[in-house]
Coordinates of C-alpha atoms in Angstrom, one line a residue:
A1 CA -14.8 -13.1 39.4
V2 CA -11.1 -13.8 38.9
G3 CA -10.4 -17.6 40.0
D4 CA -7.5 -19.9 39.8
I5 CA -4.1 -19.5 37.9
L6 CA -4.5 -21.4 34.5
F7 CA -0.9 -20.8 33.1
Q8 CA 1.9 -18.9 34.8
D9 CA 5.4 -18.0 33.1
D10 CA 8.5 -16.6 34.3
F11 CA 10.3 -16.5 30.6
S12 CA 12.8 -19.3 31.6
Q13 CA 11.5 -21.5 29.0
K14 CA 12.6 -19.8 25.8
S15 CA 10.4 -22.2 23.6
M16 CA 7.0 -20.3 24.7
W17 CA 7.7 -17.3 23.1
S18 CA 8.2 -16.0 19.4
T19 CA 11.7 -14.5 18.7
Q20 CA 13.1 -12.7 15.7
S21 CA 15.9 -10.6 15.0
G22 CA 16.5 -8.0 12.0
S23 CA 17.7 -4.7 11.3
G24 CA 14.5 -3.2 12.3
G25 CA 14.8 -4.8 15.7
K26 CA 14.9 -7.8 18.1
I27 CA 13.1 -10.0 20.2
A28 CA 15.4 -12.5 22.4
F29 CA 14.9 -13.9 25.7
G30 CA 16.7 -12.2 28.8
K31 CA 17.3 -13.2 32.3
E32 CA 13.6 -14.2 33.2
A33 CA 12.3 -11.5 30.8
L34 CA 11.4 -11.0 27.1
P35 CA 12.9 -8.1 25.7
L36 CA 11.6 -6.4 22.9
A37 CA 14.0 -3.5 21.4
V38 CA 12.9 -1.7 18.2
Q39 CA 16.0 0.3 16.5
E40 CA 13.8 1.7 12.9
P41 CA 11.2 4.7 13.1
K42 CA 7.8 3.0 12.9
F43 CA 8.9 -0.2 13.0
Y44 CA 6.6 -3.0 14.9
L45 CA 7.7 -6.0 16.7
A46 CA 4.8 -8.9 18.3
S47 CA 5.6 -12.1 20.0
L48 CA 2.9 -14.4 20.7
Y49 CA 2.5 -16.7 23.8
T50 CA 2.7 -20.5 22.3
L51 CA 0.0 -21.9 24.6
P52 CA -3.8 -22.8 23.5
V53 CA -5.9 -19.8 22.8
I54 CA -7.7 -18.4 25.5
K55 CA -11.3 -17.2 25.7
D56 CA -12.5 -15.6 29.3
A57 CA -9.7 -14.7 31.7
S58 CA -7.6 -12.2 33.3
V59 CA -4.1 -11.8 31.9
E60 CA -1.5 -9.7 33.9
I61 CA 1.9 -9.1 32.5
T62 CA 5.0 -6.7 33.9
S63 CA 6.3 -4.3 31.5
N64 CA 9.6 -2.9 32.3
V65 CA 10.6 0.3 30.1
T66 CA 14.6 1.2 29.8
L67 CA 14.4 3.3 26.8
C68 CA 11.2 5.3 25.8
K69 CA 10.1 8.6 24.5
G70 CA 7.2 10.5 22.9
D71 CA 4.5 8.3 20.9
D72 CA 6.5 5.3 21.1
F73 CA 4.1 2.6 22.5
Y74 CA 4.4 -0.8 23.8
G75 CA 1.6 -3.3 25.3
L76 CA -0.8 -6.5 25.7
L77 CA -2.3 -8.3 22.6
V78 CA -5.3 -10.3 23.5
R79 CA -7.3 -12.5 22.0
A80 CA -4.8 -12.4 18.9
T81 CA -4.6 -15.1 16.0
N82 CA -1.0 -13.6 15.2
G83 CA 0.7 -10.2 15.6
L84 CA -1.4 -9.0 13.0
N85 CA -5.2 -9.7 14.4
G86 CA -6.7 -9.1 17.9
Y87 CA -7.1 -6.5 20.1
R88 CA -4.0 -4.1 21.3
F89 CA -4.1 -2.3 24.5
M90 CA -1.3 0.3 24.0
V91 CA 0.9 2.3 26.7
N92 CA 2.6 5.5 25.1
C93 CA 5.7 7.1 26.3
M94 CA 3.4 9.7 27.6
G95 CA 1.8 8.3 29.9
K96 CA -1.1 7.7 27.9
V97 CA -3.4 4.5 27.2
K98 CA -5.6 3.1 24.0
L99 CA -7.3 0.0 22.5
E100 CA -7.1 -0.8 19.0
I101 CA -8.7 -3.8 17.2
L102 CA -6.2 -5.2 14.3
K103 CA -7.5 -6.6 11.2
M104 CA -4.8 -8.0 9.1
G105 CA -2.2 -5.7 10.5
K106 CA -5.1 -2.3 10.3
P107 CA -5.7 -1.0 13.5
S108 CA -9.3 0.7 14.1
T109 CA -9.8 3.0 17.3
L110 CA -11.9 1.4 20.3
V111 CA -10.8 3.6 22.9
D112 CA -8.7 6.6 22.0
W113 CA -5.8 8.0 23.7
L114 CA -6.3 8.6 27.8
Q115 CA -4.0 10.1 30.2
S116 CA -3.3 7.5 32.9
G117 CA -2.3 8.6 36.3
Q118 CA -0.1 5.4 36.6
V119 CA 2.2 6.1 33.8
L120 CA 4.6 8.8 33.9
P121 CA 6.0 10.4 30.7
G122 CA 9.3 9.0 29.8
S123 CA 11.7 6.3 30.9
P124 CA 12.8 4.3 32.5
Y125 CA 9.8 3.0 34.8
Q126 CA 8.0 -0.4 35.7
V127 CA 3.9 -0.7 35.3
R128 CA 1.6 -4.2 35.3
L129 CA -0.6 -4.5 32.4
R130 CA -4.0 -6.5 33.2
V131 CA -6.8 -7.2 31.2
W132 CA -10.2 -8.8 32.2
M133 CA -12.0 -10.6 29.4
V134 CA -15.5 -12.3 29.7
E135 CA -17.6 -12.6 26.5
N136 CA -17.9 -9.3 24.9
E137 CA -16.5 -7.0 27.5
L138 CA -12.8 -6.0 28.1
R139 CA -11.7 -4.2 31.0
F140 CA -8.0 -2.6 31.0
F141 CA -5.9 -1.8 34.3
L142 CA -2.3 -0.6 35.3
N143 CA -1.2 -1.8 38.3
D144 CA -4.2 -2.8 39.4
V145 CA -6.1 0.5 38.7
F146 CA -9.0 0.6 36.5
Q147 CA -8.5 2.7 33.2
F148 CA -11.5 1.9 30.8
S149 CA -13.6 -0.6 29.6
T150 CA -15.5 -1.8 26.2
R151 CA -17.4 -4.4 24.3
D152 CA -16.6 -5.7 21.3
A153 CA -17.4 -9.1 19.4
I154 CA -15.0 -9.4 16.8
Y155 CA -12.8 -11.7 18.4
S156 CA -14.1 -14.1 20.9
D157 CA -10.8 -15.8 21.9
G158 CA -7.1 -16.1 20.7
K159 CA -3.7 -16.1 21.7
I160 CA -1.7 -13.7 24.3
G161 CA 1.1 -11.6 23.0
V162 CA 3.3 -8.7 23.6
F163 CA 4.4 -5.6 21.1
A164 CA 6.5 -2.7 20.9
R165 CA 6.6 0.1 18.2
Q166 CA 9.1 2.9 17.6
A167 CA 7.2 6.1 16.3
A168 CA 10.7 8.4 15.9
D169 CA 14.0 8.0 15.4
T170 CA 15.1 7.0 19.0
P171 CA 15.0 3.3 20.2
I172 CA 12.2 1.8 22.4
T173 CA 13.3 -1.1 24.5
V174 CA 10.8 -3.1 26.8
N175 CA 11.4 -6.0 29.0
F176 CA 8.1 -7.9 29.9
S177 CA 8.2 -10.7 32.5
N178 CA 6.0 -12.6 35.3
L179 CA 3.0 -13.3 33.1
V180 CA -0.1 -14.7 35.0
I181 CA -3.5 -15.8 33.6
R182 CA -6.2 -16.8 35.6
S183 CA -9.7 -18.1 35.2
I184 CA -13.1 -16.6 35.8
E185 CA -15.2 -18.3 38.3
P186 CA -17.5 -20.9 36.7
G187 CA -21.0 -19.7 36.2
Y188 CA -20.4 -15.8 36.3
K189 CA -22.5 -13.8 34.2
L190 CA -22.2 -10.4 33.0
P191 CA -24.2 -7.7 35.0
K192 CA -27.0 -6.2 32.2
A193 CA -26.6 -2.7 31.3
T194 CA -27.9 -0.3 33.8
P195 CA -30.2 2.7 32.5
K196 CA -28.4 6.2 32.6
P197 CA -30.6 8.2 35.0
T198 CA -31.6 11.9 34.2
A199 CA -32.6 14.6 36.5
T200 CA -36.3 16.0 36.7
R201 CA -36.9 19.8 37.5
Q202 CA -37.4 18.7 41.1
G203 CA -34.2 17.1 41.5
R204 CA -35.4 13.6 41.5
Y205 CA -34.0 10.6 39.3
I206 CA -35.8 8.7 37.0
P207 CA -34.0 5.9 34.7
V208 CA -34.1 7.5 30.6
N209 CA -36.1 4.2 29.7
T210 CA -38.8 4.5 32.4
A211 CA -41.9 7.1 31.9
A212 CA -42.3 9.5 34.7
P213 CA -45.4 9.6 36.9
A214 CA -47.6 12.6 36.4
H215 CA -46.7 14.6 39.1
A216 CA -42.9 14.6 38.6
Q217 CA -43.6 16.4 35.2

């Protein structure tokens, strides 16, 4: 149900993303990219895209990791009001992915760390992150390979952002580029949940919310 391009950013316009600089880290424009460089342990950097809020959409961005180690992580913010509120799609430097919801900077886990075959531990490497959002369902991809999905209704819309966090005593540097936001086709509706099947002793499958006929007991 992915439709036309709503917004596309090659990171050539420096007014489109928030930047910052300090002892803990720096967000500054590069050549058609937005580098996030974190220098201090447990320091968190985030930058938001300045265009209006997005509700239902498919959002993708390329991450080029040049320095990364262990539990350092980075990723994509969606339906965010700022860098401290929204959904945080995380990739760490051991090749795992995770989803958190941020409320006033406090994270809660929605999907815990899962190993992804799309990311090898260490650096450097490049990976394309994508989040598909329709109503309360969010689906997450790396290099267009599905990772996981979840349903959550806390945030229904918001801005797009990127982030990086250093876990230990070595810096992390990630360059983000080529943002593409696509619409969801008009009239698309989420499919209803399908009942999980269960096996009978005869090997037949019946939906768990459907009574079995007498001869199948």
